[in-house]
XYZ file of C-alpha atoms in Angstrom:
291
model
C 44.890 66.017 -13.096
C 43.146 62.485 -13.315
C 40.401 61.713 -10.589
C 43.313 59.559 -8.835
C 45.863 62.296 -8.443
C 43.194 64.171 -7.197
C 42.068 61.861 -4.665
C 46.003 61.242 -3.427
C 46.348 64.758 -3.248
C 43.432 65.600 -1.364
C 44.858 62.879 0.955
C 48.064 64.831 1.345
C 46.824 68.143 1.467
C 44.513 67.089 4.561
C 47.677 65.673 5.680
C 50.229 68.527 4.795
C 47.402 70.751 6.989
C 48.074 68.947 10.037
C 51.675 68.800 10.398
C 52.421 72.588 8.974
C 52.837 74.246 12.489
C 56.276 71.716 12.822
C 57.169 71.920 9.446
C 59.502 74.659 10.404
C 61.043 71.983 12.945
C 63.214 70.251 10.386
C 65.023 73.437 9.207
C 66.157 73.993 12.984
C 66.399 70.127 13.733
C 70.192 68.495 13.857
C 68.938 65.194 13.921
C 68.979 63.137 10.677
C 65.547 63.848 9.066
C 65.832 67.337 9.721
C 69.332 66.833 8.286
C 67.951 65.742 4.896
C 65.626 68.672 4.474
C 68.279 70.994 4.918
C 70.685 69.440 2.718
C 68.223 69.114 -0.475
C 67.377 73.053 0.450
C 71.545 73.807 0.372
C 71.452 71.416 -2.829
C 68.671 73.467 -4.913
C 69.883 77.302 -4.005
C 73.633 75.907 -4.904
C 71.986 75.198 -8.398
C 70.169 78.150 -8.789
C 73.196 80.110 -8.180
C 75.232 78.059 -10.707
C 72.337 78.664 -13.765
C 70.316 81.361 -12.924
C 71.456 85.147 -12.293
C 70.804 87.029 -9.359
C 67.625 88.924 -9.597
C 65.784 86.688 -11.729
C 62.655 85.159 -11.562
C 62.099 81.488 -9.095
C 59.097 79.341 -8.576
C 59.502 77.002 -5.951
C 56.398 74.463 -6.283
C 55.296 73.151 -2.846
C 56.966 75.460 -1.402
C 55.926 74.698 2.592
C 56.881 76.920 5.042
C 59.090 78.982 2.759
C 61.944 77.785 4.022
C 63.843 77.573 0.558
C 61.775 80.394 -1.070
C 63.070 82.560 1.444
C 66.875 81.540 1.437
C 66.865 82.361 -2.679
C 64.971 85.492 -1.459
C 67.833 86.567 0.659
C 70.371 85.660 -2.176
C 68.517 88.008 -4.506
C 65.878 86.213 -6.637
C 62.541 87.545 -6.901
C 60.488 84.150 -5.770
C 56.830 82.954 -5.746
C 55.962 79.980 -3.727
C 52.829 77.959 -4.403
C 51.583 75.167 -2.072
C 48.334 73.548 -2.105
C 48.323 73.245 1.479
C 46.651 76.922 2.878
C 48.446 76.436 6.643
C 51.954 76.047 4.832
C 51.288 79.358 2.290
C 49.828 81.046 5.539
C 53.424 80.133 7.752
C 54.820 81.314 4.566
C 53.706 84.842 4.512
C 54.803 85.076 7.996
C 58.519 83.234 7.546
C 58.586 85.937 4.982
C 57.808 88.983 6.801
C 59.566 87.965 9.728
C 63.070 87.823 7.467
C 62.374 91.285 6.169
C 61.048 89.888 2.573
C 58.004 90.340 2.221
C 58.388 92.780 -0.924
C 60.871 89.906 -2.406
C 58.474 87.129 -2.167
C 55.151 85.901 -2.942
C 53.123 82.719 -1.976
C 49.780 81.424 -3.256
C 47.903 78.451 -2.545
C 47.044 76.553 -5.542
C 48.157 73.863 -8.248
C 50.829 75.037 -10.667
C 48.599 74.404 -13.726
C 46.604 77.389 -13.182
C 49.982 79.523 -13.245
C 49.976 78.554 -17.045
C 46.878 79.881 -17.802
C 48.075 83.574 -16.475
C 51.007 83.670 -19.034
C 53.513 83.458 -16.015
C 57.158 82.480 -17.029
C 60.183 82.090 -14.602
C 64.068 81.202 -14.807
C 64.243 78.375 -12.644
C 61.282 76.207 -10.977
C 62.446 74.129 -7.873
C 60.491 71.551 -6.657
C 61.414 69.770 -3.542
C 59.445 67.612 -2.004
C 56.641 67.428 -4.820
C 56.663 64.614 -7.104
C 56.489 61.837 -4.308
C 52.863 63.337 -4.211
C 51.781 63.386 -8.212
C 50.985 60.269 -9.347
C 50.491 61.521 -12.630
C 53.187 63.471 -13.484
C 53.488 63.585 -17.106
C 50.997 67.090 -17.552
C 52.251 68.498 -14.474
C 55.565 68.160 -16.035
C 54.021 69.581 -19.063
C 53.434 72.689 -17.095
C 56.597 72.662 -15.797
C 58.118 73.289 -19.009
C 55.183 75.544 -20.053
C 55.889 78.466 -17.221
C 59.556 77.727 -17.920
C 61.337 80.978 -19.687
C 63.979 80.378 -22.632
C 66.926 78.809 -20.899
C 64.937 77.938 -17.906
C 66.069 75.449 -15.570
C 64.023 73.072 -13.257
C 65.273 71.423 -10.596
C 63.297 68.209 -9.416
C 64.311 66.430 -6.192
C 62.588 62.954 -5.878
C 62.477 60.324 -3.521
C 64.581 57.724 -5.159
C 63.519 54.140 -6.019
C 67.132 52.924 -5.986
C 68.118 54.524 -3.036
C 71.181 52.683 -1.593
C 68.893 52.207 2.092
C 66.234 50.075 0.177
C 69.024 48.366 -2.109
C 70.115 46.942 1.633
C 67.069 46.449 3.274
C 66.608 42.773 4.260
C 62.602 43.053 4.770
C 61.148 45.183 2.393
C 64.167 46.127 -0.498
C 65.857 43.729 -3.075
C 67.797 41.523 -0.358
C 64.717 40.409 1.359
C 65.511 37.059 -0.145
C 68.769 36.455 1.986
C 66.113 37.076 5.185
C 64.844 33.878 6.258
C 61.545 36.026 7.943
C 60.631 36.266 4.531
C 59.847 32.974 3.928
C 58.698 32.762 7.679
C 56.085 35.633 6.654
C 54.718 34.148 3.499
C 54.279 31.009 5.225
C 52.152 32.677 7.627
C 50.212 34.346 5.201
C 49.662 31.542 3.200
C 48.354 28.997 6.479
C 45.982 32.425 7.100
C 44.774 32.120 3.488
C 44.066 28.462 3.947
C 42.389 29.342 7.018
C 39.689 31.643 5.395
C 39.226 29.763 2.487
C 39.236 26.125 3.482
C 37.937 26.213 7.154
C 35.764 29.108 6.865
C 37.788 30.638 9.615
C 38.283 34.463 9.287
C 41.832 36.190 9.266
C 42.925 38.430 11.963
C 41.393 41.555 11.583
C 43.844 44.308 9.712
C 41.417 47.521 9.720
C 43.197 50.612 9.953
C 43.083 53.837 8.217
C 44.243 53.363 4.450
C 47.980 54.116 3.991
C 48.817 57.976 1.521
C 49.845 56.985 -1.649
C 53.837 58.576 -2.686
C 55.278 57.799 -5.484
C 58.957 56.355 -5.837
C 61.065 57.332 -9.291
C 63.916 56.072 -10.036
C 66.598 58.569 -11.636
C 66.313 57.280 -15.121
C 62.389 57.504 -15.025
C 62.569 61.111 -13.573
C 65.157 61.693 -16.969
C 62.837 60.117 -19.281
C 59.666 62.003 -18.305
C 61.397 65.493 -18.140
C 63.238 64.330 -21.723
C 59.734 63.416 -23.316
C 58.958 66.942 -21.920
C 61.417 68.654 -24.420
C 63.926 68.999 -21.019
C 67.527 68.210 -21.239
C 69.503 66.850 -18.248
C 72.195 69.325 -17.770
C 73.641 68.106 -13.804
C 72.276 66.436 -11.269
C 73.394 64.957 -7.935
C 72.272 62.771 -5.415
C 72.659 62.662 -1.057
C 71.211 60.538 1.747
C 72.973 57.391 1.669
C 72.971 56.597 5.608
C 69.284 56.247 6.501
C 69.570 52.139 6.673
C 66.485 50.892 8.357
C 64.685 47.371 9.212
C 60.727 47.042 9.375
C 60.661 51.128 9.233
C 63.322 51.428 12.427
C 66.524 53.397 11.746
C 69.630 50.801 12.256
C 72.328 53.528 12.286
C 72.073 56.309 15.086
C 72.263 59.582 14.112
C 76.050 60.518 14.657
C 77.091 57.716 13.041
C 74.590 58.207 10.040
C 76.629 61.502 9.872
C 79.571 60.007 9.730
C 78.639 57.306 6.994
C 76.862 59.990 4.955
C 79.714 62.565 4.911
C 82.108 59.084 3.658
C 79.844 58.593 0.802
C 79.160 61.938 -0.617
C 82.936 62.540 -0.400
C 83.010 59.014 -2.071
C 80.313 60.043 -4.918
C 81.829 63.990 -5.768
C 84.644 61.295 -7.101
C 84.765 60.672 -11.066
C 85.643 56.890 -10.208
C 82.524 56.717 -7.905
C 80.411 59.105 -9.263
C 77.702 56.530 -10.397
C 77.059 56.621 -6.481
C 75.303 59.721 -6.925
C 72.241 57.640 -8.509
C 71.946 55.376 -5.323
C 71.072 58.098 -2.844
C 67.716 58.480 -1.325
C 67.184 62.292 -2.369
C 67.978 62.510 -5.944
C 68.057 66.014 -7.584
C 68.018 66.608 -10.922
C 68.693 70.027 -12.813
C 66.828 70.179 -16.408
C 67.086 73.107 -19.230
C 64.591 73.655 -22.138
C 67.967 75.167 -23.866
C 67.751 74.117 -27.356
């Protein structure tokens, strides 16, 4: 991992350390955010359950809580969870016990590189949640496909670049040029510059703590890296399509994001449609190292 990736994730692991106790929240939350945790969960044990046979071996990479370690645990797969975040590993252990699977599970806190270097191999690797944070992903894919068994799978959820929300966004996505505040803001910014540079007068002060870094893929990026990898697409499918919001406020309230989502996942399990899939905010792909 480059000294960048390093830096981001030390970022996120400080961060990841803070909000642990309430990461459990969003798995018992009926609200729309919770809502999109659960569903990616439900997503990734419906594809282990399609590739992988009961009883094998799963490594779910930033795992959290255990939330989805725990669910394949109960279906019958013999799971380690890694997290780099000690609080979530530590929440983990005690999800785990508390279910009765302690002797099914296992969670470490670490980096999955150094799971290569002790020879492990598993069926299936899910990772939810995880490549938002690697800025760098090309050798951690590399090490995907390294602890990856023959006919592994892995299944990578990312946070989608094309997401239909951003497509629509008029201050920050694609249509930001049919928003006349657009052309308000850059005026604004451009009198400030003027300001500083020809009248020596000094622009309003914007100090704040330094924003975490994520990283947004798009679906045919996420293809192409696992590809270059030696990884073959072999499904994929794609959910969130109702989180529409302007300057980082939800527009559509909850029961009616419902609503609108249930419409377009019906709309996108349709051949004609199906290219919807691609559009929605949590993307997951499914990838084999099947020859």
């Amino acid at each position: 991992m480059n000294d960048i990736s390093k830096a981001v994730s030390s970022d996120w692991r400080r961060h990841f350390e803070g909000i642990s106790s309430r990461w459990d929240d969003y798995y018992r939350g009926t609200d729309y955010d919770s809502y999109a945790k659960q569903e990616r969960a439900r997503y990734a044990v419906a594809f282990v359950e399609k590739y992988v046979p009961v009883g094998k071996k799963v490594l779910d990479v930033g795992c959290g809580t255990g939330q989805v370690a725990c669910m394949l645990a109960q279906k019958g797969y013999e799971v380690v969870g890694i997290d780099y975040s000690s609080e979530m590993i530590k929440l983990s252990r005690q999800n785990a016990e508390s279910m009765g699977l302690g002797a099914k599970t296992k969670f470490v806190v670490g980096e999955i590189e150094a799971l290569v270097s002790k020879g492990r191999r598993f069926d299936a690797i899910v990772a939810l949640g995880y490549f938002e944070y690697i800025l760098a992903p090309i050798p951690v894919i590399a090490a995907v496909n390294a602890l990856l068994g023959p006919s592994g799978i892995c299944i990578a959820q990312i946070w989608n670049r094309w997401r239909l929300p951003r497509l629509l966004d008029f201050r920050d996505g694609p249509c930001k040029f049919f928003n006349p505040l657009t052309y308000v803001s850059k005026a604004l910014q451009k009198a400030g510059d003027f300001s500083k540079r020809v009248l020596g007068r000094p622009r309003k002060n914007m100090a704040g703590p330094p924003p975490l870094i994520r990283k947004w893929y798009s679906p045919v990026l996420l293809d192409r890296l696992m590809s270059e990898a030696g990884l073959s697409k072999c499904d994929h499918a794609g959910h969130l399509f109702a989180g529409l919001a302007y300057d980082g406020k939800r527009m559509v309230p909850d029961r009616a994001a419902f609503v609108l989502e249930r419409l377009m996942v019906e709309l996108a399990r349709m051949r004609i449609f199906g290219k919807l899939q691609l559009l929605g905010e949590n993307y997951i792909g499914v990838y084999s190292n099947r020859g």
